[in-house]
JSON list of C-alpha atoms in Angstrom, two decimals:
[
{"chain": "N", "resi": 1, "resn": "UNK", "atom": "CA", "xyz": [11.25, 93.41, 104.24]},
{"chain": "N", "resi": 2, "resn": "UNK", "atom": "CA", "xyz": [8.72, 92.45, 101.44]},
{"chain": "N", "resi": 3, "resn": "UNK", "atom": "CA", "xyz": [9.59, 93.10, 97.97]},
{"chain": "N", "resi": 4, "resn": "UNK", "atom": "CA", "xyz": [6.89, 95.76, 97.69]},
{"chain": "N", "resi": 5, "resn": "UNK", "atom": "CA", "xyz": [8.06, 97.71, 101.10]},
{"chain": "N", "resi": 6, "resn": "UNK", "atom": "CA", "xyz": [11.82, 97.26, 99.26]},
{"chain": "N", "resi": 7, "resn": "UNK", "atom": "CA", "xyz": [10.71, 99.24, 96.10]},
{"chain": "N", "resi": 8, "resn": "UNK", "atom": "CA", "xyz": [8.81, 101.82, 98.20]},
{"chain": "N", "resi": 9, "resn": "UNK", "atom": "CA", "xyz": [12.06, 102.46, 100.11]},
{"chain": "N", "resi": 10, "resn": "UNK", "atom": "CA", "xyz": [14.28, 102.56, 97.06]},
{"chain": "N", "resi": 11, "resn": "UNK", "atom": "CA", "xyz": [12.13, 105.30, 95.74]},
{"chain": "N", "resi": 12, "resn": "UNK", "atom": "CA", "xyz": [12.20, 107.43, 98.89]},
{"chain": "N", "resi": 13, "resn": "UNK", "atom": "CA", "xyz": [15.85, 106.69, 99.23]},
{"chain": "N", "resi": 14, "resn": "UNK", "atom": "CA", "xyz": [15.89, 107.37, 95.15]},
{"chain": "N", "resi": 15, "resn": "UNK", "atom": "CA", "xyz": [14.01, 111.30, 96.15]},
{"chain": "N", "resi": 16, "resn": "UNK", "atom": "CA", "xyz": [15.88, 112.18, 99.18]},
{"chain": "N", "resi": 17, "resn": "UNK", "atom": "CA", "xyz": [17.72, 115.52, 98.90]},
{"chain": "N", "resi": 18, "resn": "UNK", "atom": "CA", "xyz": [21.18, 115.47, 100.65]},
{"chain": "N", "resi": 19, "resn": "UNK", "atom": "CA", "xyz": [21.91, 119.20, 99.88]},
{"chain": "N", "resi": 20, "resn": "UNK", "atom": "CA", "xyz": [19.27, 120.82, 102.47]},
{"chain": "N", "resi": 21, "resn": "UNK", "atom": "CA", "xyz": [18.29, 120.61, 105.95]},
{"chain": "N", "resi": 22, "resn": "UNK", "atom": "CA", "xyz": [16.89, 122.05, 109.20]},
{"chain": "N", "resi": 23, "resn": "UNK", "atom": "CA", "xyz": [18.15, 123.11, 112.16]},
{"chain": "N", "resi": 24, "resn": "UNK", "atom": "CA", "xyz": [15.95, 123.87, 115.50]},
{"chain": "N", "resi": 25, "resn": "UNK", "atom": "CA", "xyz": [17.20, 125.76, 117.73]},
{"chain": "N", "resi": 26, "resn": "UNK", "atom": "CA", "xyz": [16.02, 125.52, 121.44]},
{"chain": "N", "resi": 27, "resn": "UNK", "atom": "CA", "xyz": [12.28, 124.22, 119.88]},
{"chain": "N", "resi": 28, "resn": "UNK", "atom": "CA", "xyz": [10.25, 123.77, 123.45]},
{"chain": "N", "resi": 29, "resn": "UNK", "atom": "CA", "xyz": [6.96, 121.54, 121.95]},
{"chain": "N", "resi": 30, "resn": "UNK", "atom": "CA", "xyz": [8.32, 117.63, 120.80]},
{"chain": "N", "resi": 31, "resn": "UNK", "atom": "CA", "xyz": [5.18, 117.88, 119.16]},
{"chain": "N", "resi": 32, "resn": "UNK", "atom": "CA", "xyz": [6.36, 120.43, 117.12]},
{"chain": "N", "resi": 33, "resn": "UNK", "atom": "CA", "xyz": [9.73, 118.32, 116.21]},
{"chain": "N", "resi": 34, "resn": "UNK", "atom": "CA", "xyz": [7.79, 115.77, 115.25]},
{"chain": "N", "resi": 35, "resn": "UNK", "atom": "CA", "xyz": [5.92, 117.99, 113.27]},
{"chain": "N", "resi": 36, "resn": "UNK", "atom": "CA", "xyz": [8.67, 119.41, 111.57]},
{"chain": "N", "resi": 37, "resn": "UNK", "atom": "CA", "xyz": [10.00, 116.21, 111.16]},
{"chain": "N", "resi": 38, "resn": "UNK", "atom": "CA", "xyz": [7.02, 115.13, 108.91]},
{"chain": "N", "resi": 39, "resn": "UNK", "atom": "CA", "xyz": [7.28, 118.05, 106.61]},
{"chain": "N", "resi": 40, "resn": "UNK", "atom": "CA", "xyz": [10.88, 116.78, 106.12]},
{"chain": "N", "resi": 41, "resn": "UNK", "atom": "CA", "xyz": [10.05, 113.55, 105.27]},
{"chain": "N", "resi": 42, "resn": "UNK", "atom": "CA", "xyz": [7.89, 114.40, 102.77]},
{"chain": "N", "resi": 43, "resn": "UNK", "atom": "CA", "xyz": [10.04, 116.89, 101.10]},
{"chain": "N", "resi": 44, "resn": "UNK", "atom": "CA", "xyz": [13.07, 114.23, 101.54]},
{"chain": "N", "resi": 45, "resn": "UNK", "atom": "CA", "xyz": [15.21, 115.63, 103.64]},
{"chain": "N", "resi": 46, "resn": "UNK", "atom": "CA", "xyz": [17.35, 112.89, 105.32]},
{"chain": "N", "resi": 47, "resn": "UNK", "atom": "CA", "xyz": [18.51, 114.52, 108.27]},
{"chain": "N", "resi": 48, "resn": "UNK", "atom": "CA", "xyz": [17.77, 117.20, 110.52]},
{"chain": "N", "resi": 49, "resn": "UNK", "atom": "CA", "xyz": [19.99, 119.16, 113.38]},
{"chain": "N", "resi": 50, "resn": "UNK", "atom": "CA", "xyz": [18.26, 119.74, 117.04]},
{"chain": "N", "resi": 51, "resn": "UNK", "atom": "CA", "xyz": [20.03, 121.99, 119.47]},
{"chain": "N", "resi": 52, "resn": "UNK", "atom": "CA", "xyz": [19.26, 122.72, 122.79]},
{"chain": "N", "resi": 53, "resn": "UNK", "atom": "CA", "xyz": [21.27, 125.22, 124.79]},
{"chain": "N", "resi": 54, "resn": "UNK", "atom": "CA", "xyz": [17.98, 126.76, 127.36]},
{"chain": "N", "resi": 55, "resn": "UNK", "atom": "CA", "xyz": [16.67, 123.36, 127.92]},
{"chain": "N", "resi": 56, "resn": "UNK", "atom": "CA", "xyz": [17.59, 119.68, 128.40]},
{"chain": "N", "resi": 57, "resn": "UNK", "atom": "CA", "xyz": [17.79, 117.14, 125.21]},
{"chain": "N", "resi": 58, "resn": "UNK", "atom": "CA", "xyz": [15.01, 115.71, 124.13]},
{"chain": "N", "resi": 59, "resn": "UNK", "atom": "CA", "xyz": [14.28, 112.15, 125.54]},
{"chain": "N", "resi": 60, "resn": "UNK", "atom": "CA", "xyz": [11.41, 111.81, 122.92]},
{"chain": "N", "resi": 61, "resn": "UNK", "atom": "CA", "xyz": [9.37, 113.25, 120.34]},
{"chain": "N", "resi": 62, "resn": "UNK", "atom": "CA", "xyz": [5.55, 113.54, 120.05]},
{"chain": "N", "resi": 63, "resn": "UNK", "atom": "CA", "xyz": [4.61, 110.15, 117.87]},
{"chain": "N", "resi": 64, "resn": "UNK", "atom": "CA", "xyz": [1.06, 111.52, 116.70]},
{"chain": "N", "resi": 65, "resn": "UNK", "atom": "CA", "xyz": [3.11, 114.48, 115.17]},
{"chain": "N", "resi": 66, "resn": "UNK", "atom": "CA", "xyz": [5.53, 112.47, 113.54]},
{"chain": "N", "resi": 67, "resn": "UNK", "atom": "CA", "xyz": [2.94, 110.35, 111.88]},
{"chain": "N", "resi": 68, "resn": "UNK", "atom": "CA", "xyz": [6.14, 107.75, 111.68]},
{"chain": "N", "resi": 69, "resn": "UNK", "atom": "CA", "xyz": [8.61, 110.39, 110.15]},
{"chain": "N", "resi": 70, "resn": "UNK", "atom": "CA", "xyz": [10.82, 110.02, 113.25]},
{"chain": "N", "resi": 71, "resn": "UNK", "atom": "CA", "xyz": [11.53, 106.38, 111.89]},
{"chain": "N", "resi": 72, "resn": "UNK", "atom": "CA", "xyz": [12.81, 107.74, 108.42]},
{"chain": "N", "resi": 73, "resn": "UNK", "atom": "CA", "xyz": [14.32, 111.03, 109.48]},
{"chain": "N", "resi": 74, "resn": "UNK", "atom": "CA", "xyz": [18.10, 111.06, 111.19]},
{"chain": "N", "resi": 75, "resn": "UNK", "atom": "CA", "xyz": [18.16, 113.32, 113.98]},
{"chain": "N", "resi": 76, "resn": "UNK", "atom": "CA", "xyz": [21.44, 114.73, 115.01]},
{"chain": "N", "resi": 77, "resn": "UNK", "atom": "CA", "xyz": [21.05, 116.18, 118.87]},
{"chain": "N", "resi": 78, "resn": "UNK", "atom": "CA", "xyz": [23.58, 118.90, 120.19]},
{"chain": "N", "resi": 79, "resn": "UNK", "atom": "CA", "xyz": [23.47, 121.35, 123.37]},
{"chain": "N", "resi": 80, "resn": "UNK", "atom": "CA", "xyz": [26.36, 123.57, 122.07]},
{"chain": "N", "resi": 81, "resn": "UNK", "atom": "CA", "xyz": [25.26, 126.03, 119.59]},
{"chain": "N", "resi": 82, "resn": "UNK", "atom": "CA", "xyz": [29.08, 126.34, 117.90]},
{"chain": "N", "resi": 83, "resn": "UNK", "atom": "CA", "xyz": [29.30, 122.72, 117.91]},
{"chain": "N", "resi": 84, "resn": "UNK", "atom": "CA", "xyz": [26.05, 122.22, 115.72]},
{"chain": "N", "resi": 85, "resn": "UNK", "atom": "CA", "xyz": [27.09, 124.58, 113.59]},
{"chain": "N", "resi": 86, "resn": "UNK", "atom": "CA", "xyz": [30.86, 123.44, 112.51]},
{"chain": "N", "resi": 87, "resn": "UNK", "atom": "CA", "xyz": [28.81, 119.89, 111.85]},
{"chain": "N", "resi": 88, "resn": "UNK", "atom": "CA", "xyz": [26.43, 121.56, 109.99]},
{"chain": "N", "resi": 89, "resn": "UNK", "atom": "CA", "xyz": [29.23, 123.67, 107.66]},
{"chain": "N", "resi": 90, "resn": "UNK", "atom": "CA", "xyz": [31.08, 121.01, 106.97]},
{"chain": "N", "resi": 91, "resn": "UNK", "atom": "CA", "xyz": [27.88, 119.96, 104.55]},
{"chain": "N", "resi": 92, "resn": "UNK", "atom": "CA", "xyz": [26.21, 123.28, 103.95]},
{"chain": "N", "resi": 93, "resn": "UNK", "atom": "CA", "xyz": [28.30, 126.22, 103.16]},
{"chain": "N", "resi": 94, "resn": "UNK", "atom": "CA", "xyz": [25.18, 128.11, 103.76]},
{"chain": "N", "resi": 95, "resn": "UNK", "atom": "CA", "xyz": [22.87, 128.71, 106.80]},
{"chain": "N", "resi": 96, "resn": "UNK", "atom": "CA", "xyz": [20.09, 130.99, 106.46]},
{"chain": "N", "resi": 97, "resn": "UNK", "atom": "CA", "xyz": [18.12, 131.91, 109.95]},
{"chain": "N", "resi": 98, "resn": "UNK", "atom": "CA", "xyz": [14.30, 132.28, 109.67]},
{"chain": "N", "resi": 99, "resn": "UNK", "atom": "CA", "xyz": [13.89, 136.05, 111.22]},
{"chain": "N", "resi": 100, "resn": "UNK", "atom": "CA", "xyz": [11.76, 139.35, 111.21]},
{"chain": "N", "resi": 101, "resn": "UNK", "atom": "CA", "xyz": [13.81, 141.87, 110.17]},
{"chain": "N", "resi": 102, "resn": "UNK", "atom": "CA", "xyz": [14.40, 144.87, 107.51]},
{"chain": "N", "resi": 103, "resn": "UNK", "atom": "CA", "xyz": [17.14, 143.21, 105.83]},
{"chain": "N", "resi": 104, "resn": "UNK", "atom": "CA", "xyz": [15.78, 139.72, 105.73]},
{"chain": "N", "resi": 105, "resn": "UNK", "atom": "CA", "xyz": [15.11, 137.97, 102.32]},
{"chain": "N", "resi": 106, "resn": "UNK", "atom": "CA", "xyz": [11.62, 136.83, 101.54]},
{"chain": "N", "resi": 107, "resn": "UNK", "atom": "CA", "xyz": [11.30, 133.47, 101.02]},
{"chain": "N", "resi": 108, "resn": "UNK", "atom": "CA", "xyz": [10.08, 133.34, 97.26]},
{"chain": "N", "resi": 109, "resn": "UNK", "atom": "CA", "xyz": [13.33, 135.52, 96.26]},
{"chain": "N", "resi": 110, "resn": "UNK", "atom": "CA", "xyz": [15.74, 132.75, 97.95]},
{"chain": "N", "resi": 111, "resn": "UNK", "atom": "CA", "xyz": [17.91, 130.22, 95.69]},
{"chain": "N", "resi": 112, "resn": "UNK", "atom": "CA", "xyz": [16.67, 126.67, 96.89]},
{"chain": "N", "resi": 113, "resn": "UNK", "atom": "CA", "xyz": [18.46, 124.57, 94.57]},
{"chain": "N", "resi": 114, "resn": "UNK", "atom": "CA", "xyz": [21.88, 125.49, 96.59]},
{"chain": "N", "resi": 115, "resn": "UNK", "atom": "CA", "xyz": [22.75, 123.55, 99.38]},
{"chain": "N", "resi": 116, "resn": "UNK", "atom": "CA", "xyz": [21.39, 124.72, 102.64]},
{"chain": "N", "resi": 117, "resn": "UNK", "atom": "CA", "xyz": [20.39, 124.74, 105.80]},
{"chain": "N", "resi": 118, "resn": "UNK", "atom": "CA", "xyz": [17.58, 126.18, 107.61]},
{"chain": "N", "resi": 119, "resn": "UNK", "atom": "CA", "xyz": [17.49, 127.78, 111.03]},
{"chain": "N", "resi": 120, "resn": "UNK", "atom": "CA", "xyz": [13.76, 127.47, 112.71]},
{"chain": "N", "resi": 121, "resn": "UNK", "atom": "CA", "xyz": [13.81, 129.43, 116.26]},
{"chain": "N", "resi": 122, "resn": "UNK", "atom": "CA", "xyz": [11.36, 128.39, 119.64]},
{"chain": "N", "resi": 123, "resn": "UNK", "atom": "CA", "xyz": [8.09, 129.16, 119.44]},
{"chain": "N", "resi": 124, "resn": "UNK", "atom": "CA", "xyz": [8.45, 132.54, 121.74]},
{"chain": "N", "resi": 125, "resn": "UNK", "atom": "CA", "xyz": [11.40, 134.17, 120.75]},
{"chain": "N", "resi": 126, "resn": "UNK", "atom": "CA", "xyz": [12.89, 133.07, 117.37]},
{"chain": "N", "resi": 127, "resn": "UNK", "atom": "CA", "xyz": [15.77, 132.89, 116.38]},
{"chain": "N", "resi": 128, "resn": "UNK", "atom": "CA", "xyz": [18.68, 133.98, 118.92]},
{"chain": "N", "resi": 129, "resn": "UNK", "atom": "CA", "xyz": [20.70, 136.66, 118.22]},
{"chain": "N", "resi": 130, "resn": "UNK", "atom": "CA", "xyz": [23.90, 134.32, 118.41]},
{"chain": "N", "resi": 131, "resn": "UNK", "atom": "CA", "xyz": [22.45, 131.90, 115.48]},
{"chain": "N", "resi": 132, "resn": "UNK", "atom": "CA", "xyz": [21.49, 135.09, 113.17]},
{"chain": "N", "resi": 133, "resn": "UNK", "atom": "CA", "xyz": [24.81, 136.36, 113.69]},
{"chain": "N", "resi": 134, "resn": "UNK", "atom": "CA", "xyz": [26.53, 133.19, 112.62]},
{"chain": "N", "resi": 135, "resn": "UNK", "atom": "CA", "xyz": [24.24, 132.61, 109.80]},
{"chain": "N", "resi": 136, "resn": "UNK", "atom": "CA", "xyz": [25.07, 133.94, 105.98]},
{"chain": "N", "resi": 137, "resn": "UNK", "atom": "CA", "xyz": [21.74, 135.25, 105.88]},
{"chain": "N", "resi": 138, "resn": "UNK", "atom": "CA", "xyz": [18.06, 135.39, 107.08]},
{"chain": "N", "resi": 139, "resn": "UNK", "atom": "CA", "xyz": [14.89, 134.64, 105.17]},
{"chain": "N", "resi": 140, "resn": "UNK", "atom": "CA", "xyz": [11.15, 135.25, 106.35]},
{"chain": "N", "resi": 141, "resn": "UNK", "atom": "CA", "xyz": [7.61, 134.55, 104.99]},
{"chain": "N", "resi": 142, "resn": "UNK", "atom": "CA", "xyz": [5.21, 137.30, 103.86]},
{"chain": "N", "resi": 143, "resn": "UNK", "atom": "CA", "xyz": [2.95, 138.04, 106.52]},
{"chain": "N", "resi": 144, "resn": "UNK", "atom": "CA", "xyz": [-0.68, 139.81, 104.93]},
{"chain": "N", "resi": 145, "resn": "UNK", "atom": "CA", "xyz": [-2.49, 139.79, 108.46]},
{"chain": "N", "resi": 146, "resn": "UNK", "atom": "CA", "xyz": [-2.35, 141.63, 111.85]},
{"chain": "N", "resi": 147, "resn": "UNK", "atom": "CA", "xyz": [-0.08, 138.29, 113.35]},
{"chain": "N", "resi": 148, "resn": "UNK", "atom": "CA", "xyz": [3.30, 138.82, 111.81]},
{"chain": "N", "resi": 149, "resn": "UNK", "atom": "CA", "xyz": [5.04, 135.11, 112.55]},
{"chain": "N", "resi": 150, "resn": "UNK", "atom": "CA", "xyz": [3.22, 131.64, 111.99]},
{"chain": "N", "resi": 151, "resn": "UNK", "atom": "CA", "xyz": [3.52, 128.34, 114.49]},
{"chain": "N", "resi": 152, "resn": "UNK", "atom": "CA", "xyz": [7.16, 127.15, 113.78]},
{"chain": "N", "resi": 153, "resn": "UNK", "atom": "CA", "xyz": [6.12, 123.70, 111.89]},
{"chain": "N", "resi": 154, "resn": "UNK", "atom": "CA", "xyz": [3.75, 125.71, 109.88]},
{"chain": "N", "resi": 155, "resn": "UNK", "atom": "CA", "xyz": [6.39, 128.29, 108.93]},
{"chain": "N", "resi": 156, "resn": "UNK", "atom": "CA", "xyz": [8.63, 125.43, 108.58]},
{"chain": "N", "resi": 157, "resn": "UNK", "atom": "CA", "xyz": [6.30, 123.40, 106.40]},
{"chain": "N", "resi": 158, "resn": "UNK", "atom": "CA", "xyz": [5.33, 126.28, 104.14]},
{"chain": "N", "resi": 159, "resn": "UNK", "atom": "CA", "xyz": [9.55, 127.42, 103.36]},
{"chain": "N", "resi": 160, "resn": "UNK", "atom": "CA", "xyz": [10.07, 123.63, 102.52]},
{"chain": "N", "resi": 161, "resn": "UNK", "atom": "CA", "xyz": [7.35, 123.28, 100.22]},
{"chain": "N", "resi": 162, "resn": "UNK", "atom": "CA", "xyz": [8.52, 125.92, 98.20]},
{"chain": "N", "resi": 163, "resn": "UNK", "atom": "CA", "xyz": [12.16, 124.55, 98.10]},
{"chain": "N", "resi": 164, "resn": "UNK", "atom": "CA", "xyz": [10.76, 121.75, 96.89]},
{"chain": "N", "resi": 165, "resn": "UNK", "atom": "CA", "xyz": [8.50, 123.51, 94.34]},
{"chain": "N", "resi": 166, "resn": "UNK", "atom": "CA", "xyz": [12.16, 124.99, 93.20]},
{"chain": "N", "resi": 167, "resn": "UNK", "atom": "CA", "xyz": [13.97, 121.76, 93.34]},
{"chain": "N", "resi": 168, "resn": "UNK", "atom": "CA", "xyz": [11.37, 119.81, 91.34]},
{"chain": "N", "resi": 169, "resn": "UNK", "atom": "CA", "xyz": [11.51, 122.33, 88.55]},
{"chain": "N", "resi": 170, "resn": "UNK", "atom": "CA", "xyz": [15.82, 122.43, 88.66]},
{"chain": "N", "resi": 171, "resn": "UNK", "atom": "CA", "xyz": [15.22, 118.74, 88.01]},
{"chain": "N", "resi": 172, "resn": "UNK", "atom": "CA", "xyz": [16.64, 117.36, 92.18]},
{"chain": "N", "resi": 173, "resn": "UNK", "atom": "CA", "xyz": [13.69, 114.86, 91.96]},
{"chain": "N", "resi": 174, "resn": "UNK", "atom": "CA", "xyz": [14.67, 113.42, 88.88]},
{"chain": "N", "resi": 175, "resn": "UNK", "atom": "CA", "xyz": [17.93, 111.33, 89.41]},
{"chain": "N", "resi": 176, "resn": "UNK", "atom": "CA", "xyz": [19.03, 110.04, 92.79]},
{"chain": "N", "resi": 177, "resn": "UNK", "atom": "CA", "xyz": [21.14, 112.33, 94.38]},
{"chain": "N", "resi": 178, "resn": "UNK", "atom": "CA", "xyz": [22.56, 110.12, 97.56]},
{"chain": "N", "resi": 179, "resn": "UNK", "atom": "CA", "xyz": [25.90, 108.31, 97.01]},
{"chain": "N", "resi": 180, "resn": "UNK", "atom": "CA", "xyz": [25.11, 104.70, 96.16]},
{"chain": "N", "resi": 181, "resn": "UNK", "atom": "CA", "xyz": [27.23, 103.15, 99.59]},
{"chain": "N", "resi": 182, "resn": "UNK", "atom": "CA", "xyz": [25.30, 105.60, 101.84]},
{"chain": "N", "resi": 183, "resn": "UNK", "atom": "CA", "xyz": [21.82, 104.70, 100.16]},
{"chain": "N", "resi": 184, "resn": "UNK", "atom": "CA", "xyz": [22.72, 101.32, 101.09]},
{"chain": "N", "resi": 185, "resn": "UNK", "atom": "CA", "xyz": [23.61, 102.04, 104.66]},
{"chain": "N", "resi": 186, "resn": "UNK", "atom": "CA", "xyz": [20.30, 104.04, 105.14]},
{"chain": "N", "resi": 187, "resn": "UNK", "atom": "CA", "xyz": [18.57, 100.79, 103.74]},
{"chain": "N", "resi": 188, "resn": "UNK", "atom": "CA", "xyz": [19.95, 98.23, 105.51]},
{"chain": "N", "resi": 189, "resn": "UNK", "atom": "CA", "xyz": [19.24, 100.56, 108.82]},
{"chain": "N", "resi": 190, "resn": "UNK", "atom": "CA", "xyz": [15.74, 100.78, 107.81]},
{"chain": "N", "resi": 191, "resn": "UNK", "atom": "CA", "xyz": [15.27, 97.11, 107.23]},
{"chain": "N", "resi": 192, "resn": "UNK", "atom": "CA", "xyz": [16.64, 96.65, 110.90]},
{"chain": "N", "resi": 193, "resn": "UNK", "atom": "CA", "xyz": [13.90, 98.73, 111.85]},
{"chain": "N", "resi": 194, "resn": "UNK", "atom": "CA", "xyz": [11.41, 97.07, 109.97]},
{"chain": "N", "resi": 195, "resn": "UNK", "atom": "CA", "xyz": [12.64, 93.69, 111.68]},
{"chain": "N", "resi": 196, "resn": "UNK", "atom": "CA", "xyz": [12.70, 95.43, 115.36]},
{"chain": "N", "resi": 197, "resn": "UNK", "atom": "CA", "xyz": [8.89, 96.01, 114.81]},
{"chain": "N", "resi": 198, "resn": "UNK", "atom": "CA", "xyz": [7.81, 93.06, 113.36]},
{"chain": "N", "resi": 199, "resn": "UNK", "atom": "CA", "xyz": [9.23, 91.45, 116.54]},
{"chain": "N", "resi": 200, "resn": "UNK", "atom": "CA", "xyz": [7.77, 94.23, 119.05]},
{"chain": "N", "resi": 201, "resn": "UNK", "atom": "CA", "xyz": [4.48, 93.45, 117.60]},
{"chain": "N", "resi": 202, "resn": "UNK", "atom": "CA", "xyz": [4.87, 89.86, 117.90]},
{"chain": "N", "resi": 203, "resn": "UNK", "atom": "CA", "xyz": [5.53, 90.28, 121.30]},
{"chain": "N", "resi": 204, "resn": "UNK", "atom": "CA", "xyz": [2.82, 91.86, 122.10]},
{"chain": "N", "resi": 205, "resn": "UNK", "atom": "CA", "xyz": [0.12, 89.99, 120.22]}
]
């Protein structure tokens, strides 16, 4: 790794925000996982939680989507619904569900700067009923038109942007906010990567 990639990945490592993240649940398009994906990226989300209990795991992602972000973005795989979510408490004490309801929270009155994770449903049907049940909470986006839900890494995209919007102005950005040993680990796992594909394209020249 050049010196200039190394300060390009200290910086992203120096932004990334430990204290939120995404779970999909049962998310049928890879394209749309990869999609999703990017928006966490950019935001600096370091990992992200994919369960599938109506279909089979994903054996890959769509790479256009990603734009890359599936390089930089852990992706934690489960096909028990339960079992995702003990993982997931055990870092987030809270889990709001994206869902349509009466009760549900709109986005721009939710606390961003708490740790959190957020629930993103398949494209058909949402949520389940079992993941809104088990969540603390549910939060939606204000819907002005005659459609009343957006494309899931739209919706997804849009909620992130303004948790970062909150976190930049509580100051997250400012100070790195990763434990030294485990920026180090990502690092080192990236620079592996970054050999791998030097010698992949090698290979093929």
């Amino acid at each position: 790794m050049n010196e200039h990639r190394k300060k390009r990945v200290e910086e992203v490592l120096r932004l990334r925000q430990p204290d939120l993240t995404v779970i999909l649940e049962n998310i049928w398009d890879p394209h749309n996982i990869s999609a999703i994906m990017r928006s966490c990226d950019a935001v600096g989300i370091p990992e992200i939680y994919v369960v599938n209990t109506a279909l089979p795991k994903h054996q890959n992602w769509g790479f256009r989507s990603s734009a890359g972000a599936l390089k930089w973005v852990a992706v934690h795989q489960f096909d028990h619904l339960q079992t995702c979510l003990d993982r997931v408490r055990k870092s987030f004490p809270k889990i709001y569900a994206t869902h349509l309801s009466v009760s549900t929270t709109d986005m721009y009155a939710m606390n961003f700067t708490e740790p959190l994770a957020l629930v993103f449903g398949n494209e058909h049907d949402g949520c389940s009923p079992e993941v809104v049940a088990a969540s603390d909470g549910t939060l939606s986006i204000p819907q002005m038109g005659m459609v009343q839900s957006l494309n899931v890494s739209v919706a997804c995209a849009v909620i992130l942007y303004e948790a970062l919007r909150q976190k930049r102005v509580a100051g997250h950005y400012d100070a790195p906010r990763l434990p030294v040993n485990q920026r180090e680990q990502i690092q080192a796992n990236w620079g592996d990567y970054e050999i791998l594909r030097r010698i992949q394209r090698d290979q093929n020249e």
